[in-house]
Amino acid sequence: KEGDAWEAEIRRVCHEVDIAAELGVPMMRHDVSSFRRPHSENNLRDFEKWMPYMIEGARRITEHGKKQGVKTLIENHGFFANGCDRVERILDGVMDENYGLLLDTGNIVCVDEDPSIAAQVLAHRCRMVHLKDLWQEADLRCPVNGRTAG
């Protein structure tokens, strides 16, 4: 989103932070991009274009969260803001002790990264983990892109 729509989205997520604070929730995750981006727009060129918006939006939301006593988290989610390199670039861009990572070991498979390696690479950035065991006898495929976990 851009312009007024982008500002409205930041206000909406800040309101969600307010609700978390009212409920006494110390941490909450929020996305920095749409999960349903067209696959053709999940490339590095588009990531570079939108990264300043993602960083600035996350920075403003986490600053609001800090005032409310709520840490905010990025989750490696979807295909655009997922993968060790992209997640670390966003975290480094925001560079705020109130902003951290919710590592989802299942989502990382959807961008062809090994969850055990991603966990080692990103462990120092994690505030929370969605730990998913992807092993089973049947072939397990990511529901979005059909890629297998192993």
Short mmCIF file of N, CA and C in Angstrom, two decimals:
data_model
loop_
_atom_site.label_atom_id
_atom_site.label_comp_id
_atom_site.label_asym_id
_atom_site.label_seq_id
_atom_site.Cartn_x
_atom_site.Cartn_y
_atom_site.Cartn_z
N LYS A 1 0.84 -1.18 0.00
CA LYS A 1 0.00 0.00 0.00
C LYS A 1 0.88 1.23 0.00
N GLU A 2 0.32 2.29 -0.53
CA GLU A 2 1.03 3.56 -0.58
C GLU A 2 0.09 4.68 -0.12
N GLY A 3 0.67 5.83 0.15
CA GLY A 3 -0.12 7.02 0.44
C GLY A 3 -1.07 6.86 1.61
N ASP A 4 -2.29 7.32 1.43
CA ASP A 4 -3.29 7.28 2.50
C ASP A 4 -3.61 5.86 2.93
N ALA A 5 -3.62 4.92 1.99
CA ALA A 5 -3.91 3.52 2.33
C ALA A 5 -2.82 2.95 3.24
N TRP A 6 -1.56 3.33 2.99
CA TRP A 6 -0.44 2.87 3.82
C TRP A 6 -0.56 3.45 5.22
N GLU A 7 -0.85 4.74 5.30
CA GLU A 7 -1.03 5.38 6.61
C GLU A 7 -2.19 4.75 7.37
N ALA A 8 -3.29 4.45 6.69
CA ALA A 8 -4.44 3.82 7.33
C ALA A 8 -4.08 2.43 7.85
N GLU A 9 -3.26 1.70 7.12
CA GLU A 9 -2.85 0.37 7.56
C GLU A 9 -1.97 0.46 8.80
N ILE A 10 -1.07 1.42 8.85
CA ILE A 10 -0.24 1.61 10.04
C ILE A 10 -1.12 1.94 11.25
N ARG A 11 -2.09 2.84 11.06
CA ARG A 11 -3.02 3.17 12.16
C ARG A 11 -3.80 1.94 12.60
N ARG A 12 -4.23 1.11 11.65
CA ARG A 12 -4.99 -0.10 11.98
C ARG A 12 -4.16 -1.05 12.84
N VAL A 13 -2.91 -1.27 12.44
CA VAL A 13 -2.06 -2.19 13.21
C VAL A 13 -1.72 -1.58 14.57
N CYS A 14 -1.50 -0.28 14.65
CA CYS A 14 -1.26 0.37 15.96
C CYS A 14 -2.47 0.19 16.87
N HIS A 15 -3.66 0.23 16.31
CA HIS A 15 -4.86 -0.03 17.11
C HIS A 15 -4.85 -1.47 17.64
N GLU A 16 -4.37 -2.42 16.83
CA GLU A 16 -4.24 -3.80 17.28
C GLU A 16 -3.23 -3.89 18.43
N VAL A 17 -2.17 -3.11 18.35
CA VAL A 17 -1.20 -3.03 19.45
C VAL A 17 -1.89 -2.53 20.72
N ASP A 18 -2.74 -1.52 20.58
CA ASP A 18 -3.48 -0.99 21.73
C ASP A 18 -4.34 -2.08 22.36
N ILE A 19 -4.98 -2.88 21.54
CA ILE A 19 -5.81 -3.98 22.06
C ILE A 19 -4.94 -4.99 22.80
N ALA A 20 -3.78 -5.34 22.22
CA ALA A 20 -2.86 -6.26 22.89
C ALA A 20 -2.45 -5.71 24.25
N ALA A 21 -2.14 -4.43 24.30
CA ALA A 21 -1.74 -3.80 25.57
C ALA A 21 -2.88 -3.87 26.59
N GLU A 22 -4.08 -3.58 26.13
CA GLU A 22 -5.24 -3.63 27.03
C GLU A 22 -5.46 -5.03 27.60
N LEU A 23 -5.16 -6.03 26.79
CA LEU A 23 -5.32 -7.42 27.22
C LEU A 23 -4.12 -7.93 28.03
N GLY A 24 -3.07 -7.13 28.13
CA GLY A 24 -1.88 -7.54 28.87
C GLY A 24 -0.97 -8.47 28.08
N VAL A 25 -1.08 -8.45 26.76
CA VAL A 25 -0.25 -9.30 25.90
C VAL A 25 1.10 -8.61 25.71
N PRO A 26 2.20 -9.25 26.08
CA PRO A 26 3.50 -8.58 26.02
C PRO A 26 4.14 -8.53 24.64
N MET A 27 3.71 -9.41 23.72
CA MET A 27 4.29 -9.46 22.38
C MET A 27 3.20 -9.77 21.38
N MET A 28 3.34 -9.21 20.19
CA MET A 28 2.43 -9.57 19.10
C MET A 28 3.17 -9.49 17.77
N ARG A 29 2.79 -10.36 16.87
CA ARG A 29 3.37 -10.33 15.52
C ARG A 29 2.43 -9.58 14.61
N HIS A 30 3.02 -9.00 13.59
CA HIS A 30 2.23 -8.39 12.52
C HIS A 30 3.01 -8.54 11.23
N ASP A 31 2.28 -8.64 10.15
CA ASP A 31 2.93 -8.77 8.84
C ASP A 31 3.42 -7.42 8.36
N VAL A 32 4.44 -7.44 7.52
CA VAL A 32 4.95 -6.22 6.91
C VAL A 32 4.59 -6.15 5.44
N SER A 33 3.95 -7.19 4.93
CA SER A 33 3.48 -7.21 3.55
C SER A 33 2.30 -8.15 3.45
N SER A 34 1.59 -8.05 2.36
CA SER A 34 0.45 -8.92 2.14
C SER A 34 0.90 -10.35 1.90
N PHE A 35 0.20 -11.29 2.50
CA PHE A 35 0.50 -12.71 2.27
C PHE A 35 0.11 -13.10 0.85
N ARG A 36 -0.90 -12.48 0.31
CA ARG A 36 -1.47 -12.87 -0.97
C ARG A 36 -0.91 -12.08 -2.16
N ARG A 37 0.33 -11.67 -2.08
CA ARG A 37 0.95 -10.99 -3.21
C ARG A 37 1.00 -11.93 -4.40
N PRO A 38 0.82 -11.42 -5.60
CA PRO A 38 0.98 -12.29 -6.78
C PRO A 38 2.39 -12.88 -6.80
N HIS A 39 2.52 -14.15 -7.15
CA HIS A 39 3.84 -14.80 -7.15
C HIS A 39 4.84 -14.05 -8.03
N SER A 40 4.37 -13.45 -9.10
CA SER A 40 5.27 -12.73 -10.01
C SER A 40 5.86 -11.48 -9.36
N GLU A 41 5.31 -11.05 -8.22
CA GLU A 41 5.80 -9.85 -7.53
C GLU A 41 6.56 -10.18 -6.25
N ASN A 42 6.98 -11.42 -6.10
CA ASN A 42 7.74 -11.83 -4.92
C ASN A 42 9.24 -11.88 -5.21
N ASN A 43 9.66 -11.19 -6.22
CA ASN A 43 11.06 -11.23 -6.63
C ASN A 43 11.90 -10.22 -5.84
N LEU A 44 13.20 -10.31 -6.01
CA LEU A 44 14.12 -9.45 -5.28
C LEU A 44 13.97 -7.98 -5.68
N ARG A 45 13.71 -7.71 -6.95
CA ARG A 45 13.53 -6.33 -7.41
C ARG A 45 12.37 -5.66 -6.65
N ASP A 46 11.23 -6.36 -6.54
CA ASP A 46 10.10 -5.80 -5.82
C ASP A 46 10.38 -5.71 -4.32
N PHE A 47 11.11 -6.69 -3.79
CA PHE A 47 11.48 -6.62 -2.37
C PHE A 47 12.29 -5.36 -2.10
N GLU A 48 13.27 -5.08 -2.95
CA GLU A 48 14.10 -3.87 -2.79
C GLU A 48 13.24 -2.61 -2.88
N LYS A 49 12.27 -2.61 -3.80
CA LYS A 49 11.40 -1.44 -3.96
C LYS A 49 10.58 -1.19 -2.70
N TRP A 50 10.01 -2.25 -2.11
CA TRP A 50 9.09 -2.10 -0.99
C TRP A 50 9.75 -2.16 0.38
N MET A 51 11.03 -2.55 0.43
CA MET A 51 11.69 -2.68 1.73
C MET A 51 11.66 -1.39 2.55
N PRO A 52 11.89 -0.22 1.99
CA PRO A 52 11.80 1.00 2.82
C PRO A 52 10.42 1.18 3.45
N TYR A 53 9.37 0.83 2.74
CA TYR A 53 8.01 0.93 3.29
C TYR A 53 7.81 -0.07 4.43
N MET A 54 8.30 -1.30 4.23
CA MET A 54 8.15 -2.32 5.27
C MET A 54 8.91 -1.91 6.52
N ILE A 55 10.12 -1.40 6.34
CA ILE A 55 10.94 -1.00 7.48
C ILE A 55 10.31 0.19 8.20
N GLU A 56 9.91 1.21 7.46
CA GLU A 56 9.32 2.39 8.09
C GLU A 56 8.01 2.05 8.79
N GLY A 57 7.18 1.24 8.17
CA GLY A 57 5.92 0.85 8.81
C GLY A 57 6.17 0.06 10.09
N ALA A 58 7.08 -0.92 10.02
CA ALA A 58 7.39 -1.72 11.21
C ALA A 58 8.01 -0.85 12.30
N ARG A 59 8.86 0.10 11.91
CA ARG A 59 9.49 1.00 12.90
C ARG A 59 8.42 1.83 13.61
N ARG A 60 7.50 2.38 12.88
CA ARG A 60 6.45 3.19 13.50
C ARG A 60 5.55 2.36 14.41
N ILE A 61 5.25 1.15 13.98
CA ILE A 61 4.40 0.28 14.80
C ILE A 61 5.13 -0.15 16.06
N THR A 62 6.42 -0.50 15.95
CA THR A 62 7.14 -0.92 17.16
C THR A 62 7.39 0.24 18.11
N GLU A 63 7.56 1.45 17.57
CA GLU A 63 7.68 2.62 18.46
C GLU A 63 6.38 2.83 19.23
N HIS A 64 5.27 2.66 18.56
CA HIS A 64 3.97 2.75 19.24
C HIS A 64 3.86 1.63 20.29
N GLY A 65 4.28 0.42 19.90
CA GLY A 65 4.25 -0.70 20.83
C GLY A 65 5.09 -0.46 22.07
N LYS A 66 6.23 0.16 21.88
CA LYS A 66 7.12 0.45 23.02
C LYS A 66 6.40 1.33 24.04
N LYS A 67 5.67 2.33 23.58
CA LYS A 67 4.92 3.22 24.48
C LYS A 67 3.82 2.45 25.21
N GLN A 68 3.32 1.40 24.59
CA GLN A 68 2.23 0.60 25.16
C GLN A 68 2.74 -0.60 25.95
N GLY A 69 4.04 -0.84 25.92
CA GLY A 69 4.60 -2.00 26.63
C GLY A 69 4.42 -3.30 25.87
N VAL A 70 4.33 -3.22 24.54
CA VAL A 70 4.14 -4.42 23.70
C VAL A 70 5.30 -4.51 22.71
N LYS A 71 6.02 -5.63 22.75
CA LYS A 71 7.05 -5.88 21.74
C LYS A 71 6.36 -6.35 20.47
N THR A 72 6.84 -5.89 19.32
CA THR A 72 6.26 -6.32 18.06
C THR A 72 7.24 -7.22 17.32
N LEU A 73 6.69 -8.14 16.55
CA LEU A 73 7.50 -9.17 15.91
C LEU A 73 7.15 -9.31 14.43
N ILE A 74 8.16 -9.55 13.64
CA ILE A 74 7.95 -9.97 12.26
C ILE A 74 7.93 -11.50 12.26
N GLU A 75 7.06 -12.08 11.46
CA GLU A 75 7.08 -13.52 11.24
C GLU A 75 7.51 -13.75 9.80
N ASN A 76 8.39 -14.72 9.60
CA ASN A 76 8.72 -15.11 8.23
C ASN A 76 7.48 -15.78 7.66
N HIS A 77 6.77 -15.04 6.81
CA HIS A 77 5.43 -15.43 6.42
C HIS A 77 5.24 -15.15 4.94
N GLY A 78 4.57 -16.05 4.26
CA GLY A 78 4.34 -15.85 2.84
C GLY A 78 5.61 -16.07 2.04
N PHE A 79 5.70 -15.42 0.89
CA PHE A 79 6.86 -15.60 0.01
C PHE A 79 7.68 -14.33 -0.11
N PHE A 80 7.15 -13.20 0.35
CA PHE A 80 7.81 -11.92 0.14
C PHE A 80 8.71 -11.54 1.31
N ALA A 81 8.21 -11.61 2.52
CA ALA A 81 8.98 -11.28 3.72
C ALA A 81 9.30 -12.59 4.45
N ASN A 82 9.95 -13.48 3.75
CA ASN A 82 10.29 -14.79 4.27
C ASN A 82 11.68 -15.14 3.77
N GLY A 83 12.34 -16.03 4.47
CA GLY A 83 13.71 -16.39 4.15
C GLY A 83 14.67 -15.63 5.05
N CYS A 84 15.75 -16.29 5.42
CA CYS A 84 16.69 -15.70 6.38
C CYS A 84 17.20 -14.34 5.94
N ASP A 85 17.64 -14.21 4.69
CA ASP A 85 18.23 -12.95 4.24
C ASP A 85 17.24 -11.80 4.30
N ARG A 86 16.03 -12.02 3.79
CA ARG A 86 15.05 -10.95 3.76
C ARG A 86 14.60 -10.55 5.16
N VAL A 87 14.37 -11.53 6.00
CA VAL A 87 13.94 -11.24 7.37
C VAL A 87 15.03 -10.46 8.11
N GLU A 88 16.26 -10.89 7.96
CA GLU A 88 17.35 -10.17 8.64
C GLU A 88 17.50 -8.74 8.12
N ARG A 89 17.29 -8.54 6.84
CA ARG A 89 17.40 -7.18 6.30
C ARG A 89 16.33 -6.27 6.88
N ILE A 90 15.12 -6.80 7.05
CA ILE A 90 14.06 -6.00 7.65
C ILE A 90 14.37 -5.72 9.12
N LEU A 91 14.78 -6.75 9.86
CA LEU A 91 15.13 -6.55 11.27
C LEU A 91 16.27 -5.54 11.41
N ASP A 92 17.29 -5.64 10.57
CA ASP A 92 18.41 -4.70 10.62
C ASP A 92 17.96 -3.29 10.26
N GLY A 93 17.02 -3.18 9.34
CA GLY A 93 16.53 -1.87 8.94
C GLY A 93 15.74 -1.19 10.05
N VAL A 94 14.91 -1.96 10.75
CA VAL A 94 14.13 -1.39 11.85
C VAL A 94 15.04 -1.08 13.03
N MET A 95 15.96 -1.97 13.32
CA MET A 95 16.97 -1.83 14.36
C MET A 95 16.43 -1.19 15.64
N ASP A 96 15.52 -1.89 16.27
CA ASP A 96 14.93 -1.42 17.52
C ASP A 96 14.83 -2.61 18.47
N GLU A 97 15.24 -2.44 19.70
CA GLU A 97 15.19 -3.53 20.68
C GLU A 97 13.76 -4.00 20.94
N ASN A 98 12.78 -3.21 20.56
CA ASN A 98 11.39 -3.59 20.76
C ASN A 98 10.86 -4.44 19.61
N TYR A 99 11.65 -4.62 18.56
CA TYR A 99 11.23 -5.35 17.36
C TYR A 99 12.05 -6.61 17.23
N GLY A 100 11.37 -7.74 17.13
CA GLY A 100 12.08 -9.01 17.04
C GLY A 100 11.43 -9.95 16.04
N LEU A 101 11.79 -11.22 16.16
CA LEU A 101 11.38 -12.23 15.19
C LEU A 101 10.54 -13.31 15.84
N LEU A 102 9.46 -13.65 15.19
CA LEU A 102 8.70 -14.87 15.45
C LEU A 102 9.09 -15.81 14.31
N LEU A 103 9.96 -16.75 14.58
CA LEU A 103 10.42 -17.69 13.56
C LEU A 103 9.40 -18.81 13.42
N ASP A 104 8.91 -19.01 12.21
CA ASP A 104 8.00 -20.12 11.92
C ASP A 104 8.78 -21.14 11.09
N THR A 105 9.07 -22.28 11.71
CA THR A 105 9.89 -23.30 11.05
C THR A 105 9.14 -24.00 9.91
N GLY A 106 7.82 -23.89 9.88
CA GLY A 106 7.06 -24.44 8.77
C GLY A 106 7.05 -23.50 7.58
N ASN A 107 6.85 -22.21 7.84
CA ASN A 107 6.80 -21.23 6.74
C ASN A 107 8.11 -21.16 5.96
N ILE A 108 9.22 -21.39 6.64
CA ILE A 108 10.52 -21.24 5.98
C ILE A 108 10.68 -22.26 4.85
N VAL A 109 9.98 -23.40 4.97
CA VAL A 109 10.04 -24.44 3.94
C VAL A 109 9.45 -23.93 2.63
N CYS A 110 8.46 -23.06 2.71
CA CYS A 110 7.80 -22.55 1.50
C CYS A 110 8.71 -21.71 0.63
N VAL A 111 9.86 -21.25 1.16
CA VAL A 111 10.84 -20.53 0.35
C VAL A 111 12.11 -21.37 0.19
N ASP A 112 11.94 -22.68 0.30
CA ASP A 112 13.02 -23.65 0.06
C ASP A 112 14.22 -23.51 0.99
N GLU A 113 13.99 -23.10 2.24
CA GLU A 113 15.07 -23.06 3.21
C GLU A 113 14.87 -24.17 4.23
N ASP A 114 15.95 -24.72 4.69
CA ASP A 114 15.93 -25.81 5.67
C ASP A 114 15.63 -25.21 7.05
N PRO A 115 14.55 -25.69 7.72
CA PRO A 115 14.19 -25.11 9.01
C PRO A 115 15.28 -25.23 10.06
N SER A 116 16.05 -26.32 10.06
CA SER A 116 17.08 -26.47 11.09
C SER A 116 18.22 -25.47 10.86
N ILE A 117 18.53 -25.18 9.62
CA ILE A 117 19.56 -24.18 9.32
C ILE A 117 19.04 -22.78 9.63
N ALA A 118 17.79 -22.50 9.22
CA ALA A 118 17.19 -21.19 9.51
C ALA A 118 17.14 -20.93 11.01
N ALA A 119 16.81 -21.95 11.78
CA ALA A 119 16.75 -21.80 13.24
C ALA A 119 18.12 -21.43 13.80
N GLN A 120 19.17 -22.04 13.27
CA GLN A 120 20.52 -21.72 13.73
C GLN A 120 20.93 -20.30 13.33
N VAL A 121 20.62 -19.92 12.09
CA VAL A 121 20.98 -18.60 11.59
C VAL A 121 20.25 -17.49 12.34
N LEU A 122 18.97 -17.72 12.62
CA LEU A 122 18.12 -16.67 13.18
C LEU A 122 17.89 -16.76 14.69
N ALA A 123 18.46 -17.76 15.34
CA ALA A 123 18.20 -17.98 16.77
C ALA A 123 18.44 -16.73 17.61
N HIS A 124 19.50 -16.01 17.33
CA HIS A 124 19.82 -14.82 18.13
C HIS A 124 18.82 -13.69 17.93
N ARG A 125 17.97 -13.77 16.90
CA ARG A 125 16.97 -12.74 16.64
C ARG A 125 15.58 -13.10 17.18
N CYS A 126 15.42 -14.37 17.58
CA CYS A 126 14.09 -14.89 17.94
C CYS A 126 13.62 -14.43 19.31
N ARG A 127 12.38 -14.03 19.36
CA ARG A 127 11.68 -13.76 20.61
C ARG A 127 10.63 -14.83 20.87
N MET A 128 10.21 -15.49 19.76
CA MET A 128 9.18 -16.52 19.83
C MET A 128 9.39 -17.46 18.63
N VAL A 129 8.93 -18.70 18.78
CA VAL A 129 9.06 -19.69 17.70
C VAL A 129 7.75 -20.43 17.53
N HIS A 130 7.33 -20.58 16.27
CA HIS A 130 6.27 -21.53 15.92
C HIS A 130 7.01 -22.77 15.43
N LEU A 131 7.14 -23.75 16.30
CA LEU A 131 7.90 -24.95 15.97
C LEU A 131 6.97 -25.97 15.36
N LYS A 132 7.24 -26.35 14.12
CA LYS A 132 6.40 -27.31 13.41
C LYS A 132 7.27 -28.47 12.98
N ASP A 133 6.80 -29.67 13.26
CA ASP A 133 7.47 -30.89 12.82
C ASP A 133 6.87 -31.26 11.48
N LEU A 134 7.64 -31.18 10.42
CA LEU A 134 7.12 -31.43 9.08
C LEU A 134 7.32 -32.86 8.61
N TRP A 135 7.88 -33.71 9.44
CA TRP A 135 8.11 -35.08 9.02
C TRP A 135 6.85 -35.90 9.20
N GLN A 136 6.54 -36.70 8.22
CA GLN A 136 5.50 -37.70 8.32
C GLN A 136 5.72 -38.71 7.21
N GLU A 137 5.05 -39.85 7.30
CA GLU A 137 5.25 -40.90 6.31
C GLU A 137 4.82 -40.45 4.92
N ALA A 138 3.70 -39.76 4.83
CA ALA A 138 3.22 -39.29 3.53
C ALA A 138 4.03 -38.07 3.10
N ASP A 139 4.01 -37.80 1.82
CA ASP A 139 4.69 -36.65 1.27
C ASP A 139 4.02 -35.37 1.76
N LEU A 140 4.76 -34.53 2.45
CA LEU A 140 4.19 -33.27 2.96
C LEU A 140 4.58 -32.14 2.03
N ARG A 141 3.59 -31.42 1.54
CA ARG A 141 3.84 -30.32 0.62
C ARG A 141 3.28 -29.03 1.18
N CYS A 142 3.98 -27.95 0.90
CA CYS A 142 3.48 -26.63 1.27
C CYS A 142 2.17 -26.43 0.53
N PRO A 143 1.09 -26.03 1.24
CA PRO A 143 -0.21 -25.91 0.59
C PRO A 143 -0.28 -24.83 -0.49
N VAL A 144 0.64 -23.88 -0.47
CA VAL A 144 0.57 -22.79 -1.42
C VAL A 144 1.33 -23.10 -2.71
N ASN A 145 2.56 -23.61 -2.57
CA ASN A 145 3.37 -23.80 -3.78
C ASN A 145 3.67 -25.26 -4.10
N GLY A 146 3.23 -26.19 -3.25
CA GLY A 146 3.41 -27.60 -3.52
C GLY A 146 4.81 -28.12 -3.29
N ARG A 147 5.72 -27.29 -2.77
CA ARG A 147 7.08 -27.73 -2.52
C ARG A 147 7.11 -28.66 -1.31
N THR A 148 8.01 -29.62 -1.34
CA THR A 148 8.11 -30.57 -0.23
C THR A 148 9.10 -30.08 0.80
N ALA A 149 8.93 -30.60 2.02
CA ALA A 149 9.80 -30.19 3.12
C ALA A 149 11.14 -30.87 3.09
N GLY A 150 11.28 -31.96 2.39
CA GLY A 150 12.55 -32.64 2.45
C GLY A 150 13.01 -33.27 1.24
#
